[in-house]
Amino acid sequence: MEKKIVYIALSADILHEGHINIIKTASKYGEVIAGLLTDAAISSYKNIPTLNYKQREIVLRNIKLVKEVIPQNTLDYRPNLNLIKPNFVVHGDDWKSGPQSETRKQVISYLKRWGGKLIEPKYTKNISSTAIKTKLINYHTPNNRVSILKRLLNTKKIVRVLESHSPLSGLIAENIKIRKKNIVEQFDAMWSSSLTDSSLKGKPDNQVLDFSSRFSGLGDLLDVTSKPLIFDADNGGRLEHLPYSIKTLERLGVSSIMIEDKIGLKKNSLFSDQSGSKQDSIKDFCKKIELIKKVRKSKDFLIGARIESFILGKGLKDSIKRASAYSEAGADIILIHSKEKTPKEIFSFSKIFRKSKYKKPLVSVPSTYSKTSESMLIQNGFQIVIYANHMLRAAYPAMENAAFSILKNQRSYELENKISSVKKVINLIK
Ligand code: SPV
Ligand code: MG
């Protein structure tokens, strides 16, 4: 008699008795083919898994009740069902309601085409990988966290990065989520901004705040979060000091350093007056890139090169020339900066650069051209979007208004419904 085929789909990041229950049940109906959700499929509805696809595949392949493992590239089962036409699909009965109920209906109607059946064992209560992970503080070691940005770049249409200037703002980047049908939208990574770090310390964004001070703040932020972080290192500082900075950043678990091609006393790029700001020579900036490439411990620690040609009025030709040279020197990602109200100049850049032999992911910082949506950035070849200063810009007027209201009313009562309750603040950190 021909063996029946049973299909199950799972992420297998943390395997627990609920999974074993599904696998055991499935094996009673025939040979088990496991559809292992890829990083892309998983990160469309929750955080990217701790273990990458290959690592999870090894675990699953070595479970004796699993006959075969194939990738499932989407949350939608149908492409794989079509491929293997299983006699049975096994899934816990928890998906009868909630966001997966639509997928369930699709599975039932597809199975009907060849007389297949859905088997739904009782969901193992009070256990889920996500719940286990939430309980584990620091479930990313620095090594593991460093590589996540690279994995996200291989997985997501666009990596969404939010400025985080403190552990508390980092927790917002970490936890805030909205659900749109089957997809959960969230931030993928954090940006440590020189502008907001400096402002928070009451200092101008001109490198007066030194790296040692910024690095010690980073430790606190990374202590309470798990998402990858891109560090805005201005121009990287002196060549002789760079190896020490790279060592600290990698040790902390930072995923990328972003260095800009400016020299001299730094001015924030969004200042209209850039007089006195000079661009580095291509040769000297490439030396910085090459040095980082040489000293970094892990190739997953990405070298970001930020081109300031548009900021300094140098134009498209110069920016393309620099992007090619920086890529050749070893840059992993290219940030093309602009302070225009529209994305016209950065799109003119991406149109040309995308056709070059360098397939480096492009980064956009839409601070001044904030009408530009993520879908427009994707269409124009950008793979990372950095919301570079918005958390601090949101916090400042809120604090200012609170102070103003107390002063005006000579009491705090008028503020009460505009600010968090004390109870909420006390319970904020579990
Ligand atoms: C920062 O956030 O510090 C940046 C981006 O470098 S910008 O402020 O646009 O220069
Ligand atoms: Mg900066």
Short mmCIF file of N, CA, C and O in Angstrom, two decimals, residues 75-198:
data_model
loop_
_atom_site.label_atom_id
_atom_site.label_comp_id
_atom_site.label_asym_id
_atom_site.label_seq_id
_atom_site.Cartn_x
_atom_site.Cartn_y
_atom_site.Cartn_z
N LEU A 75 3.46 32.60 4.64
CA LEU A 75 2.53 32.05 5.63
C LEU A 75 1.45 31.24 4.93
O LEU A 75 0.81 30.38 5.52
N ASP A 76 1.24 31.54 3.68
CA ASP A 76 0.26 30.85 2.85
C ASP A 76 0.76 29.42 2.55
O ASP A 76 1.85 29.23 2.01
N TYR A 77 -0.05 28.42 2.92
CA TYR A 77 0.36 27.02 2.72
C TYR A 77 0.25 26.58 1.25
O TYR A 77 0.81 25.57 0.85
N ARG A 78 -0.56 27.31 0.48
CA ARG A 78 -1.00 26.76 -0.80
C ARG A 78 0.12 26.38 -1.77
O ARG A 78 0.04 25.31 -2.39
N PRO A 79 1.19 27.22 -1.93
CA PRO A 79 2.23 26.79 -2.88
C PRO A 79 2.81 25.41 -2.54
O PRO A 79 2.98 24.56 -3.42
N ASN A 80 3.07 25.15 -1.24
CA ASN A 80 3.62 23.84 -0.87
C ASN A 80 2.58 22.73 -0.99
O ASN A 80 2.91 21.60 -1.37
N LEU A 81 1.33 23.03 -0.66
CA LEU A 81 0.29 22.00 -0.79
C LEU A 81 0.19 21.57 -2.25
O LEU A 81 0.09 20.39 -2.57
N ASN A 82 0.24 22.55 -3.12
CA ASN A 82 0.16 22.27 -4.55
C ASN A 82 1.32 21.39 -5.01
O ASN A 82 1.15 20.51 -5.85
N LEU A 83 2.47 21.65 -4.38
CA LEU A 83 3.68 20.93 -4.77
C LEU A 83 3.63 19.47 -4.35
O LEU A 83 3.97 18.57 -5.12
N ILE A 84 3.17 19.20 -3.14
CA ILE A 84 3.28 17.82 -2.64
C ILE A 84 1.93 17.11 -2.54
O ILE A 84 1.88 15.92 -2.30
N LYS A 85 0.86 17.82 -2.69
CA LYS A 85 -0.50 17.25 -2.63
C LYS A 85 -0.63 16.22 -1.50
O LYS A 85 -0.84 15.02 -1.73
N PRO A 86 -0.49 16.67 -0.26
CA PRO A 86 -0.53 15.72 0.87
C PRO A 86 -1.92 15.14 1.09
O PRO A 86 -2.93 15.77 0.74
N ASN A 87 -1.96 13.95 1.68
CA ASN A 87 -3.26 13.36 2.04
C ASN A 87 -3.82 14.04 3.29
O ASN A 87 -5.02 14.11 3.47
N PHE A 88 -2.88 14.50 4.15
CA PHE A 88 -3.30 15.15 5.39
C PHE A 88 -2.45 16.39 5.67
O PHE A 88 -1.27 16.42 5.32
N VAL A 89 -3.09 17.36 6.32
CA VAL A 89 -2.34 18.46 6.93
C VAL A 89 -2.68 18.40 8.41
O VAL A 89 -3.84 18.21 8.78
N VAL A 90 -1.66 18.53 9.26
CA VAL A 90 -1.92 18.53 10.71
C VAL A 90 -1.55 19.90 11.27
O VAL A 90 -0.46 20.42 11.00
N HIS A 91 -2.47 20.48 12.02
CA HIS A 91 -2.22 21.79 12.68
C HIS A 91 -3.02 21.85 13.97
O HIS A 91 -4.16 21.37 14.02
N GLY A 92 -2.47 22.44 15.00
CA GLY A 92 -3.19 22.61 16.27
C GLY A 92 -4.51 23.36 16.06
O GLY A 92 -4.59 24.21 15.16
N ASP A 93 -5.51 23.08 16.90
CA ASP A 93 -6.83 23.66 16.64
C ASP A 93 -6.93 25.14 17.03
O ASP A 93 -7.97 25.76 16.89
N ASP A 94 -5.79 25.73 17.48
CA ASP A 94 -5.82 27.14 17.88
C ASP A 94 -6.06 28.08 16.71
O ASP A 94 -6.43 29.22 16.91
N TRP A 95 -5.88 27.62 15.48
CA TRP A 95 -6.03 28.55 14.35
C TRP A 95 -7.47 28.67 13.85
O TRP A 95 -7.72 29.33 12.87
N LYS A 96 -8.39 28.03 14.58
CA LYS A 96 -9.80 28.14 14.15
C LYS A 96 -10.30 29.58 14.27
O LYS A 96 -11.16 30.01 13.53
N SER A 97 -9.75 30.30 15.25
CA SER A 97 -10.09 31.72 15.33
C SER A 97 -8.78 32.51 15.29
O SER A 97 -7.70 31.93 15.38
N GLY A 98 -8.92 33.81 15.14
CA GLY A 98 -7.73 34.66 15.12
C GLY A 98 -7.18 34.85 13.72
O GLY A 98 -7.79 34.42 12.74
N PRO A 99 -5.98 35.47 13.64
CA PRO A 99 -5.45 35.89 12.35
C PRO A 99 -5.17 34.74 11.37
O PRO A 99 -5.15 34.94 10.17
N GLN A 100 -5.00 33.51 11.90
CA GLN A 100 -4.68 32.40 10.99
C GLN A 100 -5.91 31.69 10.43
O GLN A 100 -5.79 30.75 9.64
N SER A 101 -7.10 32.17 10.85
CA SER A 101 -8.31 31.44 10.43
C SER A 101 -8.50 31.49 8.92
O SER A 101 -9.03 30.55 8.31
N GLU A 102 -8.04 32.56 8.30
CA GLU A 102 -8.17 32.68 6.83
C GLU A 102 -7.28 31.62 6.16
O GLU A 102 -7.69 30.94 5.21
N THR A 103 -6.06 31.47 6.68
CA THR A 103 -5.14 30.47 6.13
C THR A 103 -5.75 29.08 6.27
O THR A 103 -5.67 28.25 5.36
N ARG A 104 -6.39 28.84 7.40
CA ARG A 104 -7.02 27.54 7.65
C ARG A 104 -8.07 27.24 6.59
O ARG A 104 -8.11 26.13 6.02
N LYS A 105 -8.90 28.25 6.30
CA LYS A 105 -9.95 28.05 5.28
C LYS A 105 -9.32 27.71 3.93
O LYS A 105 -9.79 26.83 3.21
N GLN A 106 -8.24 28.41 3.60
CA GLN A 106 -7.56 28.15 2.32
C GLN A 106 -7.05 26.71 2.28
O GLN A 106 -7.16 26.03 1.27
N VAL A 107 -6.49 26.25 3.41
CA VAL A 107 -5.94 24.88 3.46
C VAL A 107 -7.07 23.88 3.22
O VAL A 107 -6.94 22.95 2.41
N ILE A 108 -8.20 24.07 3.92
CA ILE A 108 -9.32 23.12 3.78
C ILE A 108 -9.79 23.07 2.33
O ILE A 108 -9.96 22.00 1.75
N SER A 109 -9.95 24.25 1.73
CA SER A 109 -10.50 24.23 0.37
C SER A 109 -9.49 23.66 -0.63
O SER A 109 -9.87 22.98 -1.58
N TYR A 110 -8.20 23.88 -0.38
CA TYR A 110 -7.19 23.31 -1.29
C TYR A 110 -7.14 21.79 -1.18
O TYR A 110 -7.06 21.08 -2.17
N LEU A 111 -7.18 21.30 0.08
CA LEU A 111 -7.08 19.84 0.30
C LEU A 111 -8.23 19.11 -0.40
O LEU A 111 -8.06 17.98 -0.88
N LYS A 112 -9.38 19.77 -0.46
CA LYS A 112 -10.57 19.16 -1.09
C LYS A 112 -10.29 18.75 -2.53
O LYS A 112 -10.85 17.80 -3.04
N ARG A 113 -9.41 19.52 -3.20
CA ARG A 113 -9.16 19.28 -4.62
C ARG A 113 -8.67 17.86 -4.89
O ARG A 113 -8.88 17.31 -5.94
N TRP A 114 -7.93 17.29 -3.94
CA TRP A 114 -7.46 15.90 -4.14
C TRP A 114 -7.91 14.98 -3.00
O TRP A 114 -7.31 13.96 -2.72
N GLY A 115 -8.96 15.39 -2.31
CA GLY A 115 -9.54 14.54 -1.27
C GLY A 115 -8.70 14.47 0.00
O GLY A 115 -8.80 13.51 0.76
N GLY A 116 -7.86 15.48 0.22
CA GLY A 116 -7.05 15.51 1.44
C GLY A 116 -7.86 15.99 2.64
O GLY A 116 -8.97 16.53 2.48
N LYS A 117 -7.31 15.76 3.85
CA LYS A 117 -8.06 16.12 5.07
C LYS A 117 -7.20 16.92 6.03
O LYS A 117 -5.98 16.70 6.12
N LEU A 118 -7.86 17.83 6.77
CA LEU A 118 -7.16 18.58 7.80
C LEU A 118 -7.39 17.91 9.15
O LEU A 118 -8.53 17.64 9.53
N ILE A 119 -6.30 17.62 9.86
CA ILE A 119 -6.40 17.03 11.20
C ILE A 119 -5.98 18.10 12.21
O ILE A 119 -4.92 18.72 12.05
N GLU A 120 -6.81 18.31 13.23
CA GLU A 120 -6.51 19.40 14.18
C GLU A 120 -6.47 18.92 15.62
O GLU A 120 -7.48 18.98 16.33
N PRO A 121 -5.30 18.44 16.06
CA PRO A 121 -5.21 18.03 17.46
C PRO A 121 -5.39 19.24 18.38
O PRO A 121 -5.14 20.37 17.97
N LYS A 122 -5.81 18.93 19.59
CA LYS A 122 -6.01 20.01 20.57
C LYS A 122 -4.70 20.76 20.81
O LYS A 122 -3.66 20.15 20.96
N TYR A 123 -4.79 22.07 20.79
CA TYR A 123 -3.61 22.91 20.98
C TYR A 123 -3.05 22.72 22.39
O TYR A 123 -3.80 22.70 23.36
N THR A 124 -1.75 22.52 22.50
CA THR A 124 -1.14 22.35 23.82
C THR A 124 -1.17 23.71 24.54
O THR A 124 -0.55 24.67 24.09
N LYS A 125 -1.94 23.75 25.61
CA LYS A 125 -2.16 25.04 26.30
C LYS A 125 -0.92 25.56 27.01
O LYS A 125 -0.05 24.80 27.41
N ASN A 126 -0.89 26.86 27.18
CA ASN A 126 0.14 27.55 27.97
C ASN A 126 1.58 27.30 27.51
O ASN A 126 2.50 27.30 28.30
N ILE A 127 1.72 27.01 26.24
CA ILE A 127 3.10 26.87 25.75
C ILE A 127 3.16 27.41 24.32
O ILE A 127 2.33 27.07 23.50
N SER A 128 4.08 28.30 24.09
CA SER A 128 4.32 28.75 22.72
C SER A 128 5.75 29.30 22.68
O SER A 128 6.26 29.79 23.69
N SER A 129 6.38 29.19 21.50
CA SER A 129 7.77 29.64 21.38
C SER A 129 7.87 31.12 21.73
O SER A 129 8.81 31.55 22.38
N THR A 130 6.87 31.89 21.26
CA THR A 130 6.92 33.34 21.51
C THR A 130 6.87 33.61 23.01
O THR A 130 7.61 34.46 23.53
N ALA A 131 5.99 32.85 23.72
CA ALA A 131 5.89 33.07 25.17
C ALA A 131 7.21 32.70 25.86
O ALA A 131 7.66 33.41 26.76
N ILE A 132 7.83 31.62 25.40
CA ILE A 132 9.11 31.22 26.00
C ILE A 132 10.15 32.32 25.78
O ILE A 132 10.85 32.74 26.69
N LYS A 133 10.17 32.82 24.54
CA LYS A 133 11.17 33.85 24.20
C LYS A 133 10.95 35.12 25.02
O LYS A 133 11.91 35.76 25.44
N THR A 134 9.68 35.48 25.21
CA THR A 134 9.40 36.70 25.96
C THR A 134 9.93 36.59 27.39
O THR A 134 10.36 37.57 27.98
N LYS A 135 9.90 35.37 27.90
CA LYS A 135 10.39 35.17 29.27
C LYS A 135 11.91 35.27 29.35
O LYS A 135 12.47 35.55 30.40
N LEU A 136 12.57 34.96 28.25
CA LEU A 136 14.03 34.97 28.28
C LEU A 136 14.56 36.37 28.03
O LEU A 136 14.35 36.92 26.97
N ILE A 137 15.20 36.94 29.03
CA ILE A 137 15.82 38.23 28.79
C ILE A 137 17.15 37.92 28.10
O ILE A 137 17.77 36.90 28.35
N ASN A 138 17.58 38.81 27.23
CA ASN A 138 18.87 38.62 26.55
C ASN A 138 18.93 37.33 25.76
O ASN A 138 19.90 36.61 25.84
N TYR A 139 17.88 37.02 25.02
CA TYR A 139 17.99 35.77 24.28
C TYR A 139 18.86 35.92 23.05
O TYR A 139 19.12 34.96 22.36
N HIS A 140 19.31 37.13 22.75
CA HIS A 140 20.31 37.28 21.71
C HIS A 140 21.65 37.55 22.36
O HIS A 140 21.80 38.50 23.10
N THR A 141 22.61 36.70 22.07
CA THR A 141 23.96 37.01 22.51
C THR A 141 24.47 38.09 21.55
O THR A 141 23.92 38.24 20.45
N PRO A 142 25.52 38.82 21.92
CA PRO A 142 26.03 39.83 20.99
C PRO A 142 26.31 39.24 19.61
O PRO A 142 25.95 39.81 18.59
N ASN A 143 26.92 38.05 19.56
CA ASN A 143 27.24 37.42 18.28
C ASN A 143 26.02 37.21 17.42
O ASN A 143 26.01 37.48 16.23
N ASN A 144 25.00 36.71 18.05
CA ASN A 144 23.76 36.41 17.36
C ASN A 144 23.11 37.70 16.87
O ASN A 144 22.64 37.81 15.74
N ARG A 145 23.13 38.74 17.72
CA ARG A 145 22.46 39.99 17.35
C ARG A 145 23.16 40.67 16.18
O ARG A 145 22.52 41.22 15.29
N VAL A 146 24.49 40.63 16.16
CA VAL A 146 25.24 41.28 15.08
C VAL A 146 24.72 40.83 13.72
O VAL A 146 24.51 41.63 12.81
N SER A 147 24.47 39.53 13.58
CA SER A 147 24.13 38.99 12.24
C SER A 147 22.68 39.27 11.82
O SER A 147 22.33 39.04 10.67
N ILE A 148 21.86 39.75 12.74
CA ILE A 148 20.43 39.85 12.41
C ILE A 148 20.16 40.88 11.31
O ILE A 148 19.30 40.65 10.44
N LEU A 149 20.90 41.97 11.29
CA LEU A 149 20.64 42.99 10.26
C LEU A 149 20.86 42.40 8.86
O LEU A 149 20.06 42.57 7.95
N LYS A 150 21.95 41.65 8.72
CA LYS A 150 22.25 41.03 7.43
C LYS A 150 21.13 40.05 7.04
O LYS A 150 20.69 40.00 5.90
N ARG A 151 20.68 39.29 8.03
CA ARG A 151 19.60 38.33 7.75
C ARG A 151 18.32 39.05 7.36
O ARG A 151 17.59 38.62 6.46
N LEU A 152 18.04 40.17 8.02
CA LEU A 152 16.83 40.93 7.68
C LEU A 152 16.93 41.47 6.25
O LEU A 152 15.94 41.48 5.51
N LEU A 153 18.14 41.90 5.87
CA LEU A 153 18.31 42.43 4.51
C LEU A 153 18.03 41.35 3.46
O LEU A 153 17.57 41.64 2.37
N ASN A 154 18.33 40.12 3.82
CA ASN A 154 18.07 39.01 2.88
C ASN A 154 16.62 38.56 2.93
O ASN A 154 16.23 37.66 2.19
N THR A 155 15.85 39.14 3.83
CA THR A 155 14.53 38.62 4.11
C THR A 155 13.41 39.60 3.78
O THR A 155 12.39 39.24 3.23
N LYS A 156 13.62 40.87 4.15
CA LYS A 156 12.52 41.83 4.08
C LYS A 156 12.66 42.72 2.85
O LYS A 156 13.76 42.95 2.37
N LYS A 157 11.50 43.22 2.39
CA LYS A 157 11.54 44.14 1.25
C LYS A 157 12.26 45.41 1.66
O LYS A 157 13.01 46.00 0.91
N ILE A 158 11.95 45.87 2.90
CA ILE A 158 12.65 47.04 3.41
C ILE A 158 12.84 46.85 4.92
O ILE A 158 11.93 46.36 5.60
N VAL A 159 14.02 47.17 5.39
CA VAL A 159 14.30 47.06 6.83
C VAL A 159 13.98 48.42 7.46
O VAL A 159 14.54 49.44 7.05
N ARG A 160 13.07 48.40 8.42
CA ARG A 160 12.54 49.64 9.01
C ARG A 160 13.26 49.93 10.33
O ARG A 160 13.20 49.11 11.25
N VAL A 161 13.92 51.09 10.38
CA VAL A 161 14.80 51.38 11.52
C VAL A 161 14.29 52.62 12.26
O VAL A 161 13.99 53.64 11.63
N LEU A 162 14.22 52.53 13.57
CA LEU A 162 13.73 53.65 14.37
C LEU A 162 14.82 54.17 15.31
O LEU A 162 15.51 53.38 15.97
N GLU A 163 14.95 55.49 15.34
CA GLU A 163 15.91 56.10 16.27
C GLU A 163 15.55 55.73 17.70
O GLU A 163 14.39 55.78 18.11
N SER A 164 16.56 55.33 18.46
CA SER A 164 16.34 54.98 19.87
C SER A 164 17.45 55.64 20.66
O SER A 164 18.62 55.29 20.49
N HIS A 165 17.09 56.60 21.49
CA HIS A 165 18.13 57.39 22.17
C HIS A 165 18.28 57.01 23.65
O HIS A 165 19.04 57.61 24.38
N SER A 166 17.49 56.02 24.09
CA SER A 166 17.55 55.60 25.50
C SER A 166 16.97 54.20 25.58
O SER A 166 16.27 53.76 24.67
N PRO A 167 17.22 53.51 26.68
CA PRO A 167 16.61 52.17 26.82
C PRO A 167 15.08 52.24 26.71
O PRO A 167 14.47 51.38 26.09
N LEU A 168 14.49 53.29 27.27
CA LEU A 168 13.03 53.38 27.24
C LEU A 168 12.50 53.55 25.80
O LEU A 168 11.54 52.89 25.40
N SER A 169 13.16 54.41 25.03
CA SER A 169 12.72 54.57 23.64
C SER A 169 13.03 53.29 22.86
O SER A 169 12.29 52.91 21.94
N GLY A 170 14.11 52.59 23.24
CA GLY A 170 14.43 51.31 22.60
C GLY A 170 13.35 50.27 22.84
O GLY A 170 13.03 49.47 21.97
N LEU A 171 12.74 50.34 24.03
CA LEU A 171 11.67 49.38 24.33
C LEU A 171 10.45 49.63 23.45
O LEU A 171 9.70 48.70 23.13
N ILE A 172 10.26 50.88 23.04
CA ILE A 172 9.15 51.17 22.12
C ILE A 172 9.47 50.55 20.76
O ILE A 172 8.65 49.85 20.16
N ALA A 173 10.69 50.78 20.28
CA ALA A 173 11.10 50.17 19.00
C ALA A 173 10.99 48.64 19.07
O ALA A 173 10.65 47.97 18.10
N GLU A 174 11.28 48.11 20.23
CA GLU A 174 11.26 46.66 20.43
C GLU A 174 9.83 46.10 20.38
O GLU A 174 9.58 45.08 19.76
N ASN A 175 8.92 46.79 21.04
CA ASN A 175 7.63 46.16 21.32
C ASN A 175 6.45 46.62 20.48
O ASN A 175 5.45 45.92 20.42
N ILE A 176 6.55 47.80 19.87
CA ILE A 176 5.33 48.30 19.22
C ILE A 176 5.04 47.52 17.93
O ILE A 176 5.95 47.24 17.15
N LYS A 177 3.78 47.13 17.79
CA LYS A 177 3.38 46.30 16.63
C LYS A 177 1.98 46.70 16.21
O LYS A 177 1.16 47.03 17.07
N ILE A 178 1.71 46.65 14.91
CA ILE A 178 0.31 46.73 14.49
C ILE A 178 0.04 45.59 13.51
O ILE A 178 0.93 45.18 12.77
N ARG A 179 -1.19 45.09 13.57
CA ARG A 179 -1.53 43.97 12.70
C ARG A 179 -2.32 44.49 11.49
O ARG A 179 -3.27 45.25 11.63
N LYS A 180 -1.88 44.09 10.30
CA LYS A 180 -2.63 44.41 9.08
C LYS A 180 -2.92 43.08 8.40
O LYS A 180 -2.02 42.48 7.82
N LYS A 181 -4.16 42.62 8.52
CA LYS A 181 -4.55 41.28 8.04
C LYS A 181 -3.60 40.25 8.64
O LYS A 181 -3.43 40.17 9.82
N ASN A 182 -2.92 39.49 7.78
CA ASN A 182 -2.03 38.42 8.27
C ASN A 182 -0.66 38.93 8.68
O ASN A 182 0.13 38.21 9.28
N ILE A 183 -0.39 40.17 8.32
CA ILE A 183 0.97 40.69 8.48
C ILE A 183 1.06 41.54 9.75
O ILE A 183 0.17 42.34 10.02
N VAL A 184 2.14 41.34 10.48
CA VAL A 184 2.38 42.21 11.63
C VAL A 184 3.47 43.21 11.25
O VAL A 184 4.55 42.84 10.83
N GLU A 185 3.12 44.50 11.34
CA GLU A 185 4.11 45.54 11.03
C GLU A 185 4.83 45.94 12.31
O GLU A 185 4.19 46.17 13.33
N GLN A 186 6.15 46.02 12.24
CA GLN A 186 6.91 46.44 13.40
C GLN A 186 8.25 47.04 12.95
O GLN A 186 8.56 47.02 11.76
N PHE A 187 9.00 47.59 13.88
CA PHE A 187 10.33 48.08 13.53
C PHE A 187 11.29 46.91 13.57
O PHE A 187 11.15 46.00 14.39
N ASP A 188 12.25 46.94 12.64
CA ASP A 188 13.19 45.82 12.55
C ASP A 188 14.48 46.09 13.29
O ASP A 188 15.17 45.15 13.70
N ALA A 189 14.82 47.37 13.43
CA ALA A 189 16.14 47.69 13.98
C ALA A 189 16.12 49.09 14.59
O ALA A 189 15.14 49.81 14.46
N MET A 190 17.22 49.42 15.27
CA MET A 190 17.32 50.73 15.93
C MET A 190 18.48 51.53 15.33
O MET A 190 19.46 50.96 14.85
N TRP A 191 18.33 52.85 15.38
CA TRP A 191 19.37 53.77 14.90
C TRP A 191 19.87 54.57 16.09
O TRP A 191 19.07 55.21 16.79
N SER A 192 21.15 54.50 16.33
CA SER A 192 21.72 55.33 17.37
C SER A 192 22.23 56.59 16.68
O SER A 192 23.23 56.56 15.96
N SER A 193 21.52 57.69 16.87
CA SER A 193 21.76 58.92 16.12
C SER A 193 22.71 59.85 16.87
O SER A 193 22.55 60.08 18.07
N SER A 194 23.66 60.43 16.14
CA SER A 194 24.56 61.40 16.80
C SER A 194 23.77 62.64 17.19
O SER A 194 24.00 63.24 18.23
N LEU A 195 22.79 63.00 16.35
CA LEU A 195 22.00 64.21 16.63
C LEU A 195 21.20 64.06 17.93
O LEU A 195 21.23 64.92 18.81
N THR A 196 20.48 62.92 18.05
CA THR A 196 19.62 62.81 19.24
C THR A 196 20.44 62.47 20.48
O THR A 196 20.12 62.95 21.56
N ASP A 197 21.53 61.71 20.34
CA ASP A 197 22.39 61.44 21.50
C ASP A 197 22.96 62.76 22.03
O ASP A 197 23.00 63.01 23.24
N SER A 198 23.40 63.62 21.10
CA SER A 198 23.99 64.91 21.51
C SER A 198 22.93 65.80 22.14
O SER A 198 23.15 66.39 23.20
#
